[in-house]
Coordinates of C-alpha atoms and ligand atoms in Angstrom, one line a residue:
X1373 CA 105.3 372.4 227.3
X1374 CA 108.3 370.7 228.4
X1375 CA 108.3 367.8 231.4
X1376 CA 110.9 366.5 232.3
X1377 CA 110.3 362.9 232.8
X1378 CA 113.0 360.1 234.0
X1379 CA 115.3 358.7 231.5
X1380 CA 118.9 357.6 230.9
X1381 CA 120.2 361.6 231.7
X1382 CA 119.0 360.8 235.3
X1383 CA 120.8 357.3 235.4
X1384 CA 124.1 359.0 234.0
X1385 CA 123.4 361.4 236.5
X1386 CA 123.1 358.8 239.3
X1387 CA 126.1 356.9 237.9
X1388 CA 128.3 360.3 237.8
X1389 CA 127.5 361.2 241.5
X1390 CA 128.1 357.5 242.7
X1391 CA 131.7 357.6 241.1
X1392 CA 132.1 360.2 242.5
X1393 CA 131.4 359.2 246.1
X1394 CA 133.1 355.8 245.4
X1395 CA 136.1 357.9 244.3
X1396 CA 135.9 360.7 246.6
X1397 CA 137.8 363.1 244.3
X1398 CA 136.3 365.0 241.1
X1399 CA 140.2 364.6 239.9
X1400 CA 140.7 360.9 240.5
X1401 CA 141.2 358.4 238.1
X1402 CA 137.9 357.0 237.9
X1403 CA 136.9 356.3 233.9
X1404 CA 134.5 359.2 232.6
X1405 CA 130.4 358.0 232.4
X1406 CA 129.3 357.3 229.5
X1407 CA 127.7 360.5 227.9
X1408 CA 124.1 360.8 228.5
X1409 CA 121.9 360.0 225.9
X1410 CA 120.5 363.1 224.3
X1411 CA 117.1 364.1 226.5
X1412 CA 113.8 364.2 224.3
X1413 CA 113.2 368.2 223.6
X1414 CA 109.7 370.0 223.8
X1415 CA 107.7 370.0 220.9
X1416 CA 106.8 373.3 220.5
X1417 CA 102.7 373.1 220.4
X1418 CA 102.8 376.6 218.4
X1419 CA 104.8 375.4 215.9
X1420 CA 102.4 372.6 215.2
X1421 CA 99.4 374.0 214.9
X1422 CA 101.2 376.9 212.6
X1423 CA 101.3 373.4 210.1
X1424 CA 97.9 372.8 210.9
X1425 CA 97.1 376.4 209.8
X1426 CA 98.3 375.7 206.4
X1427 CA 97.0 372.9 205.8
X1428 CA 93.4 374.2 206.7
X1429 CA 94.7 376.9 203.8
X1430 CA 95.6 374.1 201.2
X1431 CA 92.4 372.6 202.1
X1432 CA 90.5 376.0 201.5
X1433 CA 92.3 376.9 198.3
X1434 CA 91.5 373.9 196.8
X1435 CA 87.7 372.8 197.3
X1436 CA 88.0 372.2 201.1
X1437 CA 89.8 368.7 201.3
X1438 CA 93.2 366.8 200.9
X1439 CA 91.7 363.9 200.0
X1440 CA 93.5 361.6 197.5
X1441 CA 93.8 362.3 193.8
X1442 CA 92.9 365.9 194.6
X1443 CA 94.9 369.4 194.7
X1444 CA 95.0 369.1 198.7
X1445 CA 96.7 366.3 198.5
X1446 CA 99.6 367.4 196.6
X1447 CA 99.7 370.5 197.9
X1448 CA 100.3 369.0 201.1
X1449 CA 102.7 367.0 200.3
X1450 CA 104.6 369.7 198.7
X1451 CA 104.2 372.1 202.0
X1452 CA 105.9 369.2 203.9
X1453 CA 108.7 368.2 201.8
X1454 CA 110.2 372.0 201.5
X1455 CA 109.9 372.3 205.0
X1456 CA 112.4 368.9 205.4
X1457 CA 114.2 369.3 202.3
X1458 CA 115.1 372.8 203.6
X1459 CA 116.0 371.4 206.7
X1460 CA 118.8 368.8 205.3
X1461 CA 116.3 365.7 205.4
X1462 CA 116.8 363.4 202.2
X1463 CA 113.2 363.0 200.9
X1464 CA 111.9 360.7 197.9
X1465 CA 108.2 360.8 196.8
X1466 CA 106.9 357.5 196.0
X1467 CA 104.3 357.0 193.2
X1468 CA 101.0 354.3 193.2
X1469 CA 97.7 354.5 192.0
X1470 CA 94.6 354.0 193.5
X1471 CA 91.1 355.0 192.4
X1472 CA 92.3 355.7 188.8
X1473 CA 94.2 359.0 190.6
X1474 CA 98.0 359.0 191.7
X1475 CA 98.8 358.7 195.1
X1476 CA 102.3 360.1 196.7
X1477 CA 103.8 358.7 199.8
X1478 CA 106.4 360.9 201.1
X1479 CA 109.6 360.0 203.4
X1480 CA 112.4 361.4 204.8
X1481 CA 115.5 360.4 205.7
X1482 CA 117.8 361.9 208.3
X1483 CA 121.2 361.4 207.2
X1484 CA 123.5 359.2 209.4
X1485 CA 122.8 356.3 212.0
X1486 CA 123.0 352.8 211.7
X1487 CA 121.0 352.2 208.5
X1488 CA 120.5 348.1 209.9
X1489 CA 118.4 349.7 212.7
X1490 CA 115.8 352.0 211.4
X1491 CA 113.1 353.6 213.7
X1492 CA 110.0 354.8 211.6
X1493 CA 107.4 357.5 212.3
X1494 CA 104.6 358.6 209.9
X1495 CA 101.4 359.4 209.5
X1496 CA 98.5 359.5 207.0
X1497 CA 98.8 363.1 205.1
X1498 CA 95.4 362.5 203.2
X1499 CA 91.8 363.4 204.2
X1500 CA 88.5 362.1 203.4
X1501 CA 86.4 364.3 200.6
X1502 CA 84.3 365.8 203.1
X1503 CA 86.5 368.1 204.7
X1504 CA 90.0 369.4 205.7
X1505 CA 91.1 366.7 207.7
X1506 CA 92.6 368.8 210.8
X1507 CA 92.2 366.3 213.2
X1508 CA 92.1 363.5 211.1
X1509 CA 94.9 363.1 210.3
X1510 CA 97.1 367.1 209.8
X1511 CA 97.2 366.2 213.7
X1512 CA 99.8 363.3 213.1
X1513 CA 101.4 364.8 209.8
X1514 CA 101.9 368.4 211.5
X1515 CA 103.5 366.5 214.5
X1516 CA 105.8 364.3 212.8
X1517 CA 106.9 367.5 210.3
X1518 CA 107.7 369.1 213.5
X1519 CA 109.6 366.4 215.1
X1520 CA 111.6 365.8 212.0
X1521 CA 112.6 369.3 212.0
X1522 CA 113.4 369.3 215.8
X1523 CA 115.6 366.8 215.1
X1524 CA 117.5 369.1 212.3
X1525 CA 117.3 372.0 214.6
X1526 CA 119.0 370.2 217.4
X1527 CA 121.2 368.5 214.8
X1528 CA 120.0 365.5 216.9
X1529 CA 123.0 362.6 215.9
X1530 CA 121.2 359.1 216.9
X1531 CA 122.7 355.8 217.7
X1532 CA 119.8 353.8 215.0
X1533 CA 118.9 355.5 211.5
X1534 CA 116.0 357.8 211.4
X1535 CA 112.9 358.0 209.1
X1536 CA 109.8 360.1 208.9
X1537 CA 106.8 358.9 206.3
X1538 CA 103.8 361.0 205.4
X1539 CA 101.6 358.1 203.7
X1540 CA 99.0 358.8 200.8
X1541 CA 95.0 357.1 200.3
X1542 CA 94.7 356.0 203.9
X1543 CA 91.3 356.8 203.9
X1544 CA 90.7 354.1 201.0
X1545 CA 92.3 352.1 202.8
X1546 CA 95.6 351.8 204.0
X1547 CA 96.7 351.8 200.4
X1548 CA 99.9 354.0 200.7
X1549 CA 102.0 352.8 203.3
X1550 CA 101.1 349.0 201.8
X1551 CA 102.0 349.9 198.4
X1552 CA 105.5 351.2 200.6
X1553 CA 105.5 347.8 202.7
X1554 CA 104.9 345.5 199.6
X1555 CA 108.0 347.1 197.8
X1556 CA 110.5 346.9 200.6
X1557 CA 113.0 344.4 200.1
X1558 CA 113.1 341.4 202.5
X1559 CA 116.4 343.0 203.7
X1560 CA 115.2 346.5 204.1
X1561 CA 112.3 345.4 206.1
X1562 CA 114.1 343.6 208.2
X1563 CA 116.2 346.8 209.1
X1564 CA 113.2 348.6 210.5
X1565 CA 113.3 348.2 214.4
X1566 CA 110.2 349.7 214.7
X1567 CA 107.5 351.9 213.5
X1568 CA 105.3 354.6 215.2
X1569 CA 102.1 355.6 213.9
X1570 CA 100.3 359.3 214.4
X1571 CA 96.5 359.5 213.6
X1572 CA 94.7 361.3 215.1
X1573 CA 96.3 362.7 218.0
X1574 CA 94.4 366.2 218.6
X1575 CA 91.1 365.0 219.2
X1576 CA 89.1 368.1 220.6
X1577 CA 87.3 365.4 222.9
X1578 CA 90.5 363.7 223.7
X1579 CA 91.1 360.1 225.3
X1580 CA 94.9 359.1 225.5
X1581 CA 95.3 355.6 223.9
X1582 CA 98.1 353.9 223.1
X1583 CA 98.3 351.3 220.8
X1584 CA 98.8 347.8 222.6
X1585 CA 101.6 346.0 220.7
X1586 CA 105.0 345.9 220.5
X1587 CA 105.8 345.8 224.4
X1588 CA 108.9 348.2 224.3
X1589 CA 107.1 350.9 222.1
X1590 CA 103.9 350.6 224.4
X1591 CA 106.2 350.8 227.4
X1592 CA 108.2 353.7 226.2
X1593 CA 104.5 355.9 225.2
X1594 CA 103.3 354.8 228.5
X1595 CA 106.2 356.0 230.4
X1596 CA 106.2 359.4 228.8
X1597 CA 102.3 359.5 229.8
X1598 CA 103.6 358.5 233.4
X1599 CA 105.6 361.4 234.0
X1600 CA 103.7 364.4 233.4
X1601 CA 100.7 362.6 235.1
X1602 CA 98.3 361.6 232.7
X1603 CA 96.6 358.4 232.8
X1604 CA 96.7 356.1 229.4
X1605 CA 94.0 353.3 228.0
X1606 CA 94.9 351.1 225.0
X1607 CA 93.7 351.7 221.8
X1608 CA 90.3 349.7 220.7
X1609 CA 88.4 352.0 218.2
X1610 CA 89.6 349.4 215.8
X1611 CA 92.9 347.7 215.9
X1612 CA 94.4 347.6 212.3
X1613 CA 92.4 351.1 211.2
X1614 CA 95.6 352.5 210.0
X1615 CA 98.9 352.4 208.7
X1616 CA 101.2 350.9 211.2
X1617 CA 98.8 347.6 210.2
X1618 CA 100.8 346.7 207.1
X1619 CA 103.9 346.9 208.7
X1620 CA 102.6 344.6 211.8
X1621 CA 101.6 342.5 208.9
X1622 CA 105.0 342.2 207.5
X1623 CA 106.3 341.4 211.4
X1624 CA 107.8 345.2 212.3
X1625 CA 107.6 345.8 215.6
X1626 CA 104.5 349.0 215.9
X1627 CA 103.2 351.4 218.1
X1628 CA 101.1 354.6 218.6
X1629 CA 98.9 357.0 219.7
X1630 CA 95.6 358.2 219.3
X1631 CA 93.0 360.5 221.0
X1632 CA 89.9 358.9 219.7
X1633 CA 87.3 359.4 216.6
X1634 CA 83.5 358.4 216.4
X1635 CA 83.3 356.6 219.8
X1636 CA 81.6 357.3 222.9
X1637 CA 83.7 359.0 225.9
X1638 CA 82.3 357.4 229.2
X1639 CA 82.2 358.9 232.6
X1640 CA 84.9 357.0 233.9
X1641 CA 87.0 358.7 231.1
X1642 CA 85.7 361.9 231.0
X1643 CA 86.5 361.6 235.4
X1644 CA 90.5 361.2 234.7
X1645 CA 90.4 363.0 231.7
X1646 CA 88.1 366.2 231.4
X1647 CA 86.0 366.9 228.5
X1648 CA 82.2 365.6 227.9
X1649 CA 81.1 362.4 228.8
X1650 CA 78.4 360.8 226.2
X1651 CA 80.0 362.7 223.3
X1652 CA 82.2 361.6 220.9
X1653 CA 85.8 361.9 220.9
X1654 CA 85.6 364.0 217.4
X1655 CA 82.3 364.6 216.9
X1656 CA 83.4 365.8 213.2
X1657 CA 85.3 362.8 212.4
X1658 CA 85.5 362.5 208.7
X1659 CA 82.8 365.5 208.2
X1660 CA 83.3 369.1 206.8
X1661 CA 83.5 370.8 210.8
X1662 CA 87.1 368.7 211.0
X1663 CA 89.0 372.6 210.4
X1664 CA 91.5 373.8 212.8
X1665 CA 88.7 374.6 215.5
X1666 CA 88.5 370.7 216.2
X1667 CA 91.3 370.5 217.7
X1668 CA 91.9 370.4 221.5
X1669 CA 95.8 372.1 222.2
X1670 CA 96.5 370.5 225.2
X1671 CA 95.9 366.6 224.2
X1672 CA 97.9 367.7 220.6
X1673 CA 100.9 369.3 222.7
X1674 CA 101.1 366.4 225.2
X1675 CA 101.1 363.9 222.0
X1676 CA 103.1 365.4 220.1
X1677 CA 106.2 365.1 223.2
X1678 CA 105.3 362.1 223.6
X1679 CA 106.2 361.6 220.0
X1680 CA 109.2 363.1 220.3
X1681 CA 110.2 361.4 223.8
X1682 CA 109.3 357.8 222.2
X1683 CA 111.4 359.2 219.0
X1684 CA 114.4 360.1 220.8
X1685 CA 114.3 357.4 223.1
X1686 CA 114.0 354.6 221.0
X1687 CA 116.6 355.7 218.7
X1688 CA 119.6 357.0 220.8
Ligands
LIG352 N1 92.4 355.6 210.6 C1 91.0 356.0 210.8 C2 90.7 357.0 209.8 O1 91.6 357.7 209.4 C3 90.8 356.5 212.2 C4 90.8 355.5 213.2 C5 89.8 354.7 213.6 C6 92.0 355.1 214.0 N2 90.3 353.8 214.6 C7 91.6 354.0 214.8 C8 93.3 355.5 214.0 C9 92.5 353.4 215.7 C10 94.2 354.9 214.8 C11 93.8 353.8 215.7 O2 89.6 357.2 209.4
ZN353 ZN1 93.0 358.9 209.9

């Protein structure tokens, strides 16, 4: 659904009608605003749950995960890198191991932007054995595949460089995006501006948290949540849980969302935000029932703009 929420388009606006009072003439000689900075477009909510369809197929096809070191896992990787290599994205799959199994890591790169400021999204692509991992984490892969393509399909030309990360063997711990993080260059880590984490973001239980760091990212989630009405908390199911932690580690600026896992929803949250108070925010976190019927629509389509808002706004 799309919202329309306050940004630089309504200060261009504002600054456009002021000249034009101050001017008094459409035709005067008054310099031209600046453009407006290219408004955040609707996620389409459709679109990603049609991602989370296949990967509760991949999952299916291939002994019911995506874990690591299994069939899933590739299979999902390879699903997401047609869709953006089709698309025009420049992708590279990085190798590790872990476990005595390879592990992928997947990113993207939209071509163009200033390559010394680089904003980052990703998400963990991998579940754990015990199931298909819908929630946890196709929510935050499936959103971040769609925003990449939204940003092909609106041929969307930023001001900072753009790239998208699907990480590998988060669930045994963080190991992808560190293995990433610990081969970056001093200099290439120091071009990342910032870096947005997605996981779990379709709880069917939801909570809206945002993670409490970087001030500007925080500010920028918080304001999206602002103006479609929807009250935020910060994130404390366990700070440094996933894999915007190595890249706080190495002193990039991170942010994110998340809708909750194994804890508790209280009454106070289940008053502002619906659902069942005394049940967990995914009751089948890392279990078999995590398919595409754990997920709740509105909290993944209401995430997944706000993904996109943060994306476009951070970067134009
Ligand atoms: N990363 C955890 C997992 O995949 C889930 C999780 C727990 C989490 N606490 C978090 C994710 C806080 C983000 C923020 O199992
Ligand atoms: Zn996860």
């Amino acid at each position: 659904m799309k919202l329309s929420v306050p940004g630089r388009a309504t200060a261009a606006a504002v600054v456009a009608a002021v000249t034009l009072l101050t001017t008094g003439s459409i035709a005067g000689a008054a310099p031209a605003p600046e453009p407006a900075a290219a408004a955040a477009p609707d996620l389409p909510v459709a679109s990603v749950k049609a991602h989370l369809t296949q990967f509760q197929s991949i999952a299916t096809a291939n002994g019911g995960n995506r874990a690591h070191g299994r069939a899933g896992y590739k299979a999902s990787l390879d699903y997401v890198k047609a869709k953006l290599d089709a698309a025009g994205f420049t992708t590279s799959v990085q190798q590790f191991t872990s476990g005595g199994a390879i592990g992928y890591n997947l990113i993207a790169d939209w071509p163009g932007g200033d390559t010394n400021q680089v904003i980052m999204a990703g998400s963990h692509l991998d579940s754990v054995t015990s199931g298909a991992g819908i929630n946890d984490n196709g929510s935050g892969s499936a959103a971040v595949l769609e925003a990449a393509l939204t940003v092909a399909r609106t041929n969307y030309q930023p001001t900072k460089h753009l790239r998208f990360a699907w990480w590998g063997a988060e669930e045994r711990g963080l190991v992808g995006s560190r293995y990433y993080v610990n081969n970056l260059s001093s200099a290439n880590r120091a071009r990342i501006s910032g870096y947005l984490n997605f996981d779990m973001i379709g709880s069917p239980n939801p909570g809206y948290f945002v993670y409490d760091d970087d001030p500007a990212i925080e500010k920028t989630f918080k304001d999206y949540f602002a103006g479609i009405g929807v009250a935020t908390e910060i994130e404390t199911e366990g700070d440094g849980r996933s894999d915007h932690a190595p890249f706080k580690s190495a002193g990039v600026p991170v942010g994110g969302l998340f809708t909750g896992a194994s804890n508790t929803k209280s009454a106070a949250q289940a008053a502002k935000w619906g659902g069942t108070a005394g049940q967990s925010f995914d009751r089948c976190y890392h279990s078999s029932c995590d398919t595409t019927s754990n997920i709740n629509e509105t909290a993944l389509d209401r995430n997944g703009d706000a993904l996109a808002y943060a994306v476009w706004e951070l970067s134009s």
